[in-house]
Short mmCIF file of C-alpha atoms in Angstrom, two decimals:
data_model
loop_
_atom_site.label_atom_id
_atom_site.label_comp_id
_atom_site.label_asym_id
_atom_site.label_seq_id
_atom_site.Cartn_x
_atom_site.Cartn_y
_atom_site.Cartn_z
CA MET A 1 -1.50 -12.78 -16.08
CA ALA A 2 2.23 -12.21 -15.14
CA THR A 3 3.00 -12.33 -11.57
CA ASP A 4 4.27 -8.66 -11.41
CA THR A 5 0.98 -7.61 -12.57
CA LEU A 6 -1.08 -9.57 -10.19
CA ILE A 7 1.27 -8.30 -7.36
CA GLN A 8 0.78 -4.50 -8.69
CA GLU A 9 -3.05 -5.27 -8.98
CA ALA A 10 -3.29 -6.42 -5.63
CA GLY A 11 -1.09 -3.82 -3.85
CA ALA A 12 -3.65 -1.04 -5.96
CA LEU A 13 -6.52 -2.88 -4.64
CA GLY A 14 -5.11 -3.16 -1.03
CA GLN A 15 -4.23 0.65 -1.07
CA GLU A 16 -7.98 1.69 -1.78
CA LEU A 17 -9.23 -1.10 0.85
CA LEU A 18 -6.91 -0.13 3.67
CA PRO A 19 -8.61 3.30 4.20
CA VAL A 20 -12.10 1.74 4.39
CA LEU A 21 -11.17 -1.47 6.50
CA GLY A 22 -9.02 0.41 8.81
CA GLY A 23 -11.67 3.17 9.38
CA PHE A 24 -14.26 0.47 10.03
CA ILE A 25 -12.01 -1.38 12.58
CA ILE A 26 -11.23 2.07 14.26
CA GLU A 27 -14.65 2.92 14.33
CA LYS A 28 -15.61 -0.37 16.13
CA LEU A 29 -12.78 0.08 18.52
CA ASP A 30 -13.51 3.50 19.40
CA PRO A 31 -16.72 5.03 17.89
CA ASN A 32 -15.71 8.68 19.50
CA CYS A 33 -12.19 8.93 17.68
CA ASP A 34 -12.04 11.06 14.74
CA THR A 35 -12.43 8.60 12.02
CA VAL A 36 -11.92 11.08 9.23
CA ALA A 37 -8.40 11.81 10.56
CA ALA A 38 -7.82 8.15 11.00
CA LYS A 39 -8.93 7.38 7.56
CA ALA A 40 -6.53 10.03 6.06
CA ALA A 41 -3.48 8.45 8.08
CA LEU A 42 -4.33 5.26 6.80
CA VAL A 43 -4.58 6.35 3.14
CA GLY A 44 -0.86 8.02 3.85
CA LEU A 45 0.34 4.84 5.19
CA ALA A 46 -1.16 2.99 2.06
CA GLY A 47 0.72 5.52 -0.17
CA ASN A 48 3.80 5.33 1.75
CA ILE A 49 4.06 1.26 1.48
CA ALA A 50 3.22 1.67 -2.42
CA SER A 51 6.26 3.98 -2.75
CA LEU A 52 8.61 1.69 -0.55
CA VAL A 53 7.15 -1.36 -2.93
CA THR A 54 8.13 0.93 -6.09
CA ALA A 55 11.50 1.49 -4.59
CA LEU A 56 12.23 -1.85 -3.76
CA GLU A 57 11.20 -3.28 -7.28
CA THR A 58 13.39 -0.39 -8.87
CA LYS A 59 16.39 -1.16 -6.96
CA THR A 60 15.88 -4.97 -7.83
CA THR A 61 15.61 -4.35 -11.50
CA THR A 62 18.56 -1.90 -11.31
CA THR A 63 20.58 -4.66 -9.52
CA GLU A 64 19.42 -7.40 -12.05
CA THR A 65 20.30 -5.16 -14.87
CA ALA A 66 23.64 -4.35 -13.78
CA ALA A 67 24.42 -8.20 -12.88
CA ALA A 68 23.18 -8.96 -16.68
CA ALA A 69 25.82 -6.54 -18.12
#
C-alpha cells in the first residue's frame, strides 16, 4: 500500500473516530454538557482538518508539478 493511500485511510478513520472519542471524553469530563452539540462541533472540526490536509496536498502537488516543468 502506498504511503499516500495509507495516510488518506488513516485520515478517514480518524475523521470518523474523532467525534465518538471526543464525545466519550467530553461526557466523562462533564456528563451534564450538551454532548450532541459537542459531537457536532467535533465532526465540523474533523471536516475542516480534512479540508486543510487536502488543500496542503494540492498545493504540494501543484508546486512539485511546476518545479518539474
